[in-house]
JSON list of C-alpha atoms in Angstrom, two decimals:
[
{"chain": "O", "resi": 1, "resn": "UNK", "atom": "CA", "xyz": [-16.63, -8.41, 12.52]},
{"chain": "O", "resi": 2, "resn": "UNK", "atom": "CA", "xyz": [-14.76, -5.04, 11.66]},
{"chain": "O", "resi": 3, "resn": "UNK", "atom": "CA", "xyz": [-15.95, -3.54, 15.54]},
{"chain": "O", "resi": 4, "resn": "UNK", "atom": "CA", "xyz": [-14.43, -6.68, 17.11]},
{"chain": "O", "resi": 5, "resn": "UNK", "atom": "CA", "xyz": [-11.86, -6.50, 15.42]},
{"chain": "O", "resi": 6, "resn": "UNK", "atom": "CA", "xyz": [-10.84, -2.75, 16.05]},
{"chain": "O", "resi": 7, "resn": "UNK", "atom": "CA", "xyz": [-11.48, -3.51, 19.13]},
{"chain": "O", "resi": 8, "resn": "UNK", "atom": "CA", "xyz": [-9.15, -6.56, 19.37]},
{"chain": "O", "resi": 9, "resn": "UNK", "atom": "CA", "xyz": [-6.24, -3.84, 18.11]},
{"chain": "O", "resi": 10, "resn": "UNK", "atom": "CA", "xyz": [-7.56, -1.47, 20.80]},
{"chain": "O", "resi": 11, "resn": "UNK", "atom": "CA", "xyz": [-7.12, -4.07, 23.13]},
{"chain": "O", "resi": 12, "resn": "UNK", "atom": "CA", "xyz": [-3.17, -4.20, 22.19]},
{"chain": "O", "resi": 13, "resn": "UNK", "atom": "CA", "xyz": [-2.41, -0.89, 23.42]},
{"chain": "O", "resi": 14, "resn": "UNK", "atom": "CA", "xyz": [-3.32, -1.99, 27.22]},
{"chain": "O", "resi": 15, "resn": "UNK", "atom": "CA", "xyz": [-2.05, -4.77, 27.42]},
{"chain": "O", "resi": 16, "resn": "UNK", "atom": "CA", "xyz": [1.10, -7.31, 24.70]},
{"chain": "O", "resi": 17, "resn": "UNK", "atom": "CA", "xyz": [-0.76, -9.60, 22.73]},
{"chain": "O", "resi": 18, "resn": "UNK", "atom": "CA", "xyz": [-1.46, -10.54, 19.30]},
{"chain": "O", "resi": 19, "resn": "UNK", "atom": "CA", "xyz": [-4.01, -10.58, 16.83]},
{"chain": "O", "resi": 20, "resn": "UNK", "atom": "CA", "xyz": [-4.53, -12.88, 13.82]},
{"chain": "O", "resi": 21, "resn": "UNK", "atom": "CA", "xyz": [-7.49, -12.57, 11.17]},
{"chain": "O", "resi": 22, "resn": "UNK", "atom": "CA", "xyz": [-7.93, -15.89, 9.19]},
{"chain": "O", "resi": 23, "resn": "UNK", "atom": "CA", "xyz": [-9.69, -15.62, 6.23]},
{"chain": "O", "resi": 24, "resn": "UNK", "atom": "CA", "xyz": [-11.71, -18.66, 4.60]},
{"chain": "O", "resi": 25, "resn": "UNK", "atom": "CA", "xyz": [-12.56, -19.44, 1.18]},
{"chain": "O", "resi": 26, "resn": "UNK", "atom": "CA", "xyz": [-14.26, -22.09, 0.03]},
{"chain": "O", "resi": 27, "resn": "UNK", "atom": "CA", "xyz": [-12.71, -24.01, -2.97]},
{"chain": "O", "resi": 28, "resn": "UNK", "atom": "CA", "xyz": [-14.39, -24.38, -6.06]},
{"chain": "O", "resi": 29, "resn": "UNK", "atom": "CA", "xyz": [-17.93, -23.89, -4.01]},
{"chain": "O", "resi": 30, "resn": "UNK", "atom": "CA", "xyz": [-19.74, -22.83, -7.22]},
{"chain": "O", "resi": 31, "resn": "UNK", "atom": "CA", "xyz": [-19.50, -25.99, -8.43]},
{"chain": "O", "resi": 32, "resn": "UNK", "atom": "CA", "xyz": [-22.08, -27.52, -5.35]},
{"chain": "O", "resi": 33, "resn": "UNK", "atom": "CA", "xyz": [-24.11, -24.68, -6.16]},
{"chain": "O", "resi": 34, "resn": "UNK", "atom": "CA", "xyz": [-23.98, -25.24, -10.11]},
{"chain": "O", "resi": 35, "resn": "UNK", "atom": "CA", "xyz": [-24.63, -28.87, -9.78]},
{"chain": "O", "resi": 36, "resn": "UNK", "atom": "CA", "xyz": [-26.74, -29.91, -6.47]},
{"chain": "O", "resi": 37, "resn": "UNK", "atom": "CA", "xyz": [-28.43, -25.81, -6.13]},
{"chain": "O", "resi": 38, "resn": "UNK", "atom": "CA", "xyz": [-28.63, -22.87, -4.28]},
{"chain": "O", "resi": 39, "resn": "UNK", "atom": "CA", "xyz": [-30.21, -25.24, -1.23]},
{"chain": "O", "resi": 40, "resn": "UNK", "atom": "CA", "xyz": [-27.51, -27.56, -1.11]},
{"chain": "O", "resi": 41, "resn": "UNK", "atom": "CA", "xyz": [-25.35, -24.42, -1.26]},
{"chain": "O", "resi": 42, "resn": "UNK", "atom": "CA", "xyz": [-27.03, -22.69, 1.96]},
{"chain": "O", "resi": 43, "resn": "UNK", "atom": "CA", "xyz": [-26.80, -25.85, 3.75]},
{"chain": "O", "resi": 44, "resn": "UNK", "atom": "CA", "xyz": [-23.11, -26.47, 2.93]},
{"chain": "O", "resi": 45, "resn": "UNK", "atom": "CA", "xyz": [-22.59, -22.80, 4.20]},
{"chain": "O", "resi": 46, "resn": "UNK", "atom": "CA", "xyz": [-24.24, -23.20, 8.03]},
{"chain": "O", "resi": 47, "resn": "UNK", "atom": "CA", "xyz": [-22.65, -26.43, 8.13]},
{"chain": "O", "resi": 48, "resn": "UNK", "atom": "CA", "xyz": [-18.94, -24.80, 7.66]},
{"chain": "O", "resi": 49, "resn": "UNK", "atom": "CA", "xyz": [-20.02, -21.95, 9.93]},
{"chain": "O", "resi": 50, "resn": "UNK", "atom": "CA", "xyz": [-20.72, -24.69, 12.11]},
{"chain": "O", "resi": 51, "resn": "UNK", "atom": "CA", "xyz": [-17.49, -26.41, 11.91]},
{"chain": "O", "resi": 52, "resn": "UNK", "atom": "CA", "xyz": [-15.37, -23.17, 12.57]},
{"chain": "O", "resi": 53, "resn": "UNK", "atom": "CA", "xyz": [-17.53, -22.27, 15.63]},
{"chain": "O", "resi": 54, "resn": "UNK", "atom": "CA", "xyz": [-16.48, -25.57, 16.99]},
{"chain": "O", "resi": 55, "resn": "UNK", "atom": "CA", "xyz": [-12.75, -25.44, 16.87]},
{"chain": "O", "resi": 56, "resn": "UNK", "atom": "CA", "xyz": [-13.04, -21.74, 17.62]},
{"chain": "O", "resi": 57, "resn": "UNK", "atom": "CA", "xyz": [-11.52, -20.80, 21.10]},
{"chain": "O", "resi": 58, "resn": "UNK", "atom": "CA", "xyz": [-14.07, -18.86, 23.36]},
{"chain": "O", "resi": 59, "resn": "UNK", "atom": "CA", "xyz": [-13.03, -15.43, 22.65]},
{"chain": "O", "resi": 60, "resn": "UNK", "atom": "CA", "xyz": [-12.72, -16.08, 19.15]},
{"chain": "O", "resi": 61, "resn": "UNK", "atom": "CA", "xyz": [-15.09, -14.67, 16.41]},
{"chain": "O", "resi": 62, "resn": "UNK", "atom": "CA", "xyz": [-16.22, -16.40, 13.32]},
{"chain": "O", "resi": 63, "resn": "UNK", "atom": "CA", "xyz": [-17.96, -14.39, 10.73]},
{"chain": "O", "resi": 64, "resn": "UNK", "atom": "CA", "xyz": [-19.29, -14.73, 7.33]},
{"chain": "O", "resi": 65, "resn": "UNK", "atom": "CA", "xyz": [-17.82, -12.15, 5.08]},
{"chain": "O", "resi": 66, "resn": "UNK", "atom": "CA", "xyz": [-19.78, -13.13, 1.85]},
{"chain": "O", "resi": 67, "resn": "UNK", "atom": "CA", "xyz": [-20.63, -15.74, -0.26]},
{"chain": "O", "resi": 68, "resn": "UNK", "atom": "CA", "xyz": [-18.69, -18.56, 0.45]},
{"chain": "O", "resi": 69, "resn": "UNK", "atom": "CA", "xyz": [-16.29, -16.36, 2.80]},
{"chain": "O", "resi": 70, "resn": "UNK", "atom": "CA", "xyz": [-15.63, -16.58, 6.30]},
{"chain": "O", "resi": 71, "resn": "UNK", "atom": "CA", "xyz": [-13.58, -14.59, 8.49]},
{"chain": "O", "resi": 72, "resn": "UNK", "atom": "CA", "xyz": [-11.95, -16.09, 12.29]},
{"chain": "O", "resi": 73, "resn": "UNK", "atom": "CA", "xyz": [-10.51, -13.50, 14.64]},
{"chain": "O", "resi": 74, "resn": "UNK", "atom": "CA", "xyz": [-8.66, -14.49, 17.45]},
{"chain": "O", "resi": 75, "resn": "UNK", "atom": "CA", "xyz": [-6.86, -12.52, 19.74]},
{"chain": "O", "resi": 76, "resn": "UNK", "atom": "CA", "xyz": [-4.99, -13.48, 22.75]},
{"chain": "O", "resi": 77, "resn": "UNK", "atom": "CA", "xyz": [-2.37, -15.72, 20.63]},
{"chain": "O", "resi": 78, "resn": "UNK", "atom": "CA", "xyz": [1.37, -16.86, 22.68]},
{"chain": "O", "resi": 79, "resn": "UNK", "atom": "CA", "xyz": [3.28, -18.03, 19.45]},
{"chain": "O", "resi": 80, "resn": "UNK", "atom": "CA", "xyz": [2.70, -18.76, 16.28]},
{"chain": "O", "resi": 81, "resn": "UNK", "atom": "CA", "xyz": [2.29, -22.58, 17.36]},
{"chain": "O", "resi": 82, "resn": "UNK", "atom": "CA", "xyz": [-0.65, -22.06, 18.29]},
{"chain": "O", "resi": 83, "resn": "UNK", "atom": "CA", "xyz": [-1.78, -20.11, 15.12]},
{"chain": "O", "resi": 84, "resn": "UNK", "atom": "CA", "xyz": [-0.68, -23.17, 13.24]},
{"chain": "O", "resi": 85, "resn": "UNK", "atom": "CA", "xyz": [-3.02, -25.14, 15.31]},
{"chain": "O", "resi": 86, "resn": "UNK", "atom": "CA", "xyz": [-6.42, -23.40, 14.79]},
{"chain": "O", "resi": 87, "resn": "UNK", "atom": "CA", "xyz": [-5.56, -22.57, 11.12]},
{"chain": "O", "resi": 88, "resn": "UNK", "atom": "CA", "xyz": [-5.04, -26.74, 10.60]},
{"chain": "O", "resi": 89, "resn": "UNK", "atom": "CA", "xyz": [-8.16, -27.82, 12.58]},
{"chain": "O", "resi": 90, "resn": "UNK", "atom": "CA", "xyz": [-10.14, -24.90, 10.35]},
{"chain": "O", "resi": 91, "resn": "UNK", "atom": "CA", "xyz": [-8.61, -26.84, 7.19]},
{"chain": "O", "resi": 92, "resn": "UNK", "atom": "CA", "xyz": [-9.70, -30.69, 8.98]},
{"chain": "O", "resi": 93, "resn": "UNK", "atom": "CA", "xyz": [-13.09, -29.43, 10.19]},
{"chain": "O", "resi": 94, "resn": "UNK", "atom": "CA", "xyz": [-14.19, -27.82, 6.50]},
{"chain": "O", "resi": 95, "resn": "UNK", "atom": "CA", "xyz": [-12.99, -30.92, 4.80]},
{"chain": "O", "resi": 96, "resn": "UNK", "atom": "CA", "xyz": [-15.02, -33.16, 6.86]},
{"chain": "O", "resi": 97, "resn": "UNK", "atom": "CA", "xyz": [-17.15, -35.73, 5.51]},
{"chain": "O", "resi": 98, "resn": "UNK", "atom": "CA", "xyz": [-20.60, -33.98, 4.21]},
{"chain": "O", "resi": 99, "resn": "UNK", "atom": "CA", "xyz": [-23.59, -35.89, 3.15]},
{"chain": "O", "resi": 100, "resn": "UNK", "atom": "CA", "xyz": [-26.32, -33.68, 1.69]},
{"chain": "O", "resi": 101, "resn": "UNK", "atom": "CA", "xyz": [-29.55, -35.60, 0.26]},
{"chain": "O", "resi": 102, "resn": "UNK", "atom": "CA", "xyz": [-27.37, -38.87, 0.18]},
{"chain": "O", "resi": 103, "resn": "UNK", "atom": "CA", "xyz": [-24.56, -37.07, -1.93]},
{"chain": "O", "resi": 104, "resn": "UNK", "atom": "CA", "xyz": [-20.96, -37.14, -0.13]},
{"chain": "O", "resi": 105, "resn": "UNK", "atom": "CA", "xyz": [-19.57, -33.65, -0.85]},
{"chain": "O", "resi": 106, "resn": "UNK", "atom": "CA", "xyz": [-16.25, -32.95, -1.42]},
{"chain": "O", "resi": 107, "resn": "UNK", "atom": "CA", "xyz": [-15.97, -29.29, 0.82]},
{"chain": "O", "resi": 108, "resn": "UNK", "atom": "CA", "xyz": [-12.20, -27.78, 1.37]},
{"chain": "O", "resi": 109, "resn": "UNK", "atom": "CA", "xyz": [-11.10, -24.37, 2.34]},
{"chain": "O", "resi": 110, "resn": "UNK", "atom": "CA", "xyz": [-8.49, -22.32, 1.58]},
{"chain": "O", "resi": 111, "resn": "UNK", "atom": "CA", "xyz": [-7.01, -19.89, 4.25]},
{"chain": "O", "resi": 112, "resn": "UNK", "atom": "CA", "xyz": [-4.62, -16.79, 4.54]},
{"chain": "O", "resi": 113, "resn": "UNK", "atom": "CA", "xyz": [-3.51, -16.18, 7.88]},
{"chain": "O", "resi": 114, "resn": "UNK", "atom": "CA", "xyz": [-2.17, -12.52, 9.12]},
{"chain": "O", "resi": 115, "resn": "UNK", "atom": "CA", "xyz": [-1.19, -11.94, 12.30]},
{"chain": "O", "resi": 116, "resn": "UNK", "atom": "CA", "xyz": [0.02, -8.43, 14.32]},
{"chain": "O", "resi": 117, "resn": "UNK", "atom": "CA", "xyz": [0.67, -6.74, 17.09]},
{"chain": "O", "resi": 118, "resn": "UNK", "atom": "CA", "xyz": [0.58, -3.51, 16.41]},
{"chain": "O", "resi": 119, "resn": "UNK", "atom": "CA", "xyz": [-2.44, -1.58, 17.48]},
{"chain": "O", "resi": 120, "resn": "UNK", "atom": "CA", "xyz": [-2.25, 1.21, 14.99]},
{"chain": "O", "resi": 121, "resn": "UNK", "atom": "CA", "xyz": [-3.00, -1.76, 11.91]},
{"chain": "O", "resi": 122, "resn": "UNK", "atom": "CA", "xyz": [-5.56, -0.86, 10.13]},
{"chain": "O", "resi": 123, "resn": "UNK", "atom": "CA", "xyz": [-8.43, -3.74, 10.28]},
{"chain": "O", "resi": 124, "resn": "UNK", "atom": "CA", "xyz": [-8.90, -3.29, 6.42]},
{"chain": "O", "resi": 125, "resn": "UNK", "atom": "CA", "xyz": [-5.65, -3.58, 5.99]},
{"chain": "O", "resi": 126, "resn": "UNK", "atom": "CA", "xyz": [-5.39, -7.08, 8.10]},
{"chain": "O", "resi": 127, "resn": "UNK", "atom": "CA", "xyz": [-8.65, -8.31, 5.89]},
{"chain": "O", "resi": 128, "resn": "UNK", "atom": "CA", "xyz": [-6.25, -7.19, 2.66]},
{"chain": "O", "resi": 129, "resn": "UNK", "atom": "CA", "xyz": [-3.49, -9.67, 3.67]},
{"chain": "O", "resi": 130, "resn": "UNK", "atom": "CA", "xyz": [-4.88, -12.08, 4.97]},
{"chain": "O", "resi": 131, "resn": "UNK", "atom": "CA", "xyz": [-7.06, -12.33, 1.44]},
{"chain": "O", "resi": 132, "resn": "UNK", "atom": "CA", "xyz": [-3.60, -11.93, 0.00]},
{"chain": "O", "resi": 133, "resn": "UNK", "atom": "CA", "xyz": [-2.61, -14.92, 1.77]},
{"chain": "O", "resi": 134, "resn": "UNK", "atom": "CA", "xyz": [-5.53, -17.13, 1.03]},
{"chain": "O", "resi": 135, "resn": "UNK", "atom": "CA", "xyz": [-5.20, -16.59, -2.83]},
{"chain": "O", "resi": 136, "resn": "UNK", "atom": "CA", "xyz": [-1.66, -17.89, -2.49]},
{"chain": "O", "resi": 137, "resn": "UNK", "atom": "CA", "xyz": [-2.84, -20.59, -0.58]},
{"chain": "O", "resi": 138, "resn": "UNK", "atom": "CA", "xyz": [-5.11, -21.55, -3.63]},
{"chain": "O", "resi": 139, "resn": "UNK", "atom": "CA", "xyz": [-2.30, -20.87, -5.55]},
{"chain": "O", "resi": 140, "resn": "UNK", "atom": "CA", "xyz": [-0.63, -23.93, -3.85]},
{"chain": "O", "resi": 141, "resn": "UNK", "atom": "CA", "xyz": [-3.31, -26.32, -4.81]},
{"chain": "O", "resi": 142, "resn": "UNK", "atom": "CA", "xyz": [-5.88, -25.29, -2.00]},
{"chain": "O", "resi": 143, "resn": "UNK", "atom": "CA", "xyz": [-7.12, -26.97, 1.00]},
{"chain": "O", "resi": 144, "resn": "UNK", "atom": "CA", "xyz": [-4.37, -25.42, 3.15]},
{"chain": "O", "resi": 145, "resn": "UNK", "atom": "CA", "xyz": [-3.27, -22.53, 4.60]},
{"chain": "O", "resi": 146, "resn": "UNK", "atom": "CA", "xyz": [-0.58, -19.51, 4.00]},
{"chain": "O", "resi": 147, "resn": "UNK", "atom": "CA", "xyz": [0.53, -16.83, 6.30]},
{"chain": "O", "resi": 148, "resn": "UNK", "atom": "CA", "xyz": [1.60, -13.31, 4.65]},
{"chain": "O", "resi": 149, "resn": "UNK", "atom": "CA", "xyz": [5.04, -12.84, 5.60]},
{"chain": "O", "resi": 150, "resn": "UNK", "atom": "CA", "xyz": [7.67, -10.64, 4.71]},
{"chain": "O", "resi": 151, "resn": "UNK", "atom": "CA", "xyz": [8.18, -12.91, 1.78]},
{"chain": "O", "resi": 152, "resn": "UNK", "atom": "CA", "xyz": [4.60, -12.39, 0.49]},
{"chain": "O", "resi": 153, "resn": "UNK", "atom": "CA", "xyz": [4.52, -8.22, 1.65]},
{"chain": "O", "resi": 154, "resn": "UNK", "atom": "CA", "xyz": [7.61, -7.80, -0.71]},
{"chain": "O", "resi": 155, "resn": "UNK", "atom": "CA", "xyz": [6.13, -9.70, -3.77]},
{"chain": "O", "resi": 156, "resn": "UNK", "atom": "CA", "xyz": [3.03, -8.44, -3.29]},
{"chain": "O", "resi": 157, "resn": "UNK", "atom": "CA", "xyz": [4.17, -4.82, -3.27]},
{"chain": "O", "resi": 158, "resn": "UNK", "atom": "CA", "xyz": [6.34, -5.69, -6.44]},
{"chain": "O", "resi": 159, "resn": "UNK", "atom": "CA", "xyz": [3.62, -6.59, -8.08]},
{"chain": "O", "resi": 160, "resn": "UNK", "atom": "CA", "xyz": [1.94, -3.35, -7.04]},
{"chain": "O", "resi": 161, "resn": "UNK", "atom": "CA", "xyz": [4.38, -1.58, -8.43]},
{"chain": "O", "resi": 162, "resn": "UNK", "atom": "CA", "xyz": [4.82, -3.30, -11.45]},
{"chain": "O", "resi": 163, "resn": "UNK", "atom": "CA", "xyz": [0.81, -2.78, -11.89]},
{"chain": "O", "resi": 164, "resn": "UNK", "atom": "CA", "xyz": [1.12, 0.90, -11.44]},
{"chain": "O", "resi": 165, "resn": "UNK", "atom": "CA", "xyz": [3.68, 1.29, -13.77]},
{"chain": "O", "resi": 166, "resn": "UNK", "atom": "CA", "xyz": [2.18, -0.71, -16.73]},
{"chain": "O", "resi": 167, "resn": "UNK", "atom": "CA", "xyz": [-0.75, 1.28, -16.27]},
{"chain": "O", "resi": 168, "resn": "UNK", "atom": "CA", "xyz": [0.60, 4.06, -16.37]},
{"chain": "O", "resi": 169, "resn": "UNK", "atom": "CA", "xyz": [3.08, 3.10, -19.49]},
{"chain": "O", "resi": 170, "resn": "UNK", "atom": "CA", "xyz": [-0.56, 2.65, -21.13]},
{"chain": "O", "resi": 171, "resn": "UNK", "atom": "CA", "xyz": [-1.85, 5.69, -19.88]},
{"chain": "O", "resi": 172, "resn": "UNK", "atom": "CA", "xyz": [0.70, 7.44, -22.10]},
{"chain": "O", "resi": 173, "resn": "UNK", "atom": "CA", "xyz": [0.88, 5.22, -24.55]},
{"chain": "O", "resi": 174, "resn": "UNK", "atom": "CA", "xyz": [4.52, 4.36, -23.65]},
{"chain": "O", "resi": 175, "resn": "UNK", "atom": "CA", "xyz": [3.98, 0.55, -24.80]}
]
């Protein structure tokens, strides 16, 4: 995942473009794992990887991050219309009806979209927001999506700042 996607950035400084990183968390997937196991878990897991790959555009990656994270790159993006698009199939196809061992599950997904086209972003940092953007799409009662926008940079730096400075307040006992 991070090669392609340094290389997708790469790929903006020959020729305009843009790059989006969606990133996919499962909502409340502990839960399947707490109450049907670790099997029905695994299964759930290839099946959303599944689902993704599907509505994925040729060029487009899907990758599993970790536990119940996935990652979809895709590069080559007019507008933001089109973003919009993938990140709402992503949200239909996870949400599909899943039957495992004659249980109906209940999957969704939560998903923070970033998008750039700027070569010189840092692929960590892309991963960063577009986690950033997913927690405030759970935040809004999940099974959705969120892009980080200015709206979203500027709060979340606030709160870095705000972070910094209570800890440091402690730090020297300032409180």
């Amino acid at each position: 995942l991070m090669d392609r996607l340094s290389q997708a950035l790469v790929s903006l400084d020959r020729s305009q473009g843009r790059v989006a990183v969606l990133f996919v968390d499962l909502d409340d997937f502990k839960v399947i794992n707490d109450s049907l196991g670790h099997e029905a878990g695994d299964r759930v897991l290839v099946e959303v990887a599944r689902r993704l790959s599907r509505i994925s555009r040729r060029g487009d990656t899907v990758a599993r991050f970790g536990g119940d994270e996935f990652v979809l790159l895709c590069s080559t993006l007019r507008d933001d219309d089109d973003l919009r698009l993938i990140a709402s199939r992503a949200v239909r196809a996870i949400g599909e009806r899943f039957v495992h061992a004659g249980n109906d599950l209940t999957v969704t997904g939560s998903i923070g979209v970033v998008v750039t086209d700027d070569p010189s972003t840092s692929p960590s940092v892309l991963l960063q927001q577009a986690d950033i953007a997913m927690y405030e799409a759970k935040s809004a009662g999940r099974d959705g999506f969120r892009f980080f926008d200015a709206e979203l940079r500027a709060r979340t730096a606030t709160n870095h700042d705000f972070d910094a400075a209570l800890y440091k307040a402690i730090e020297n006992r300032e409180l």
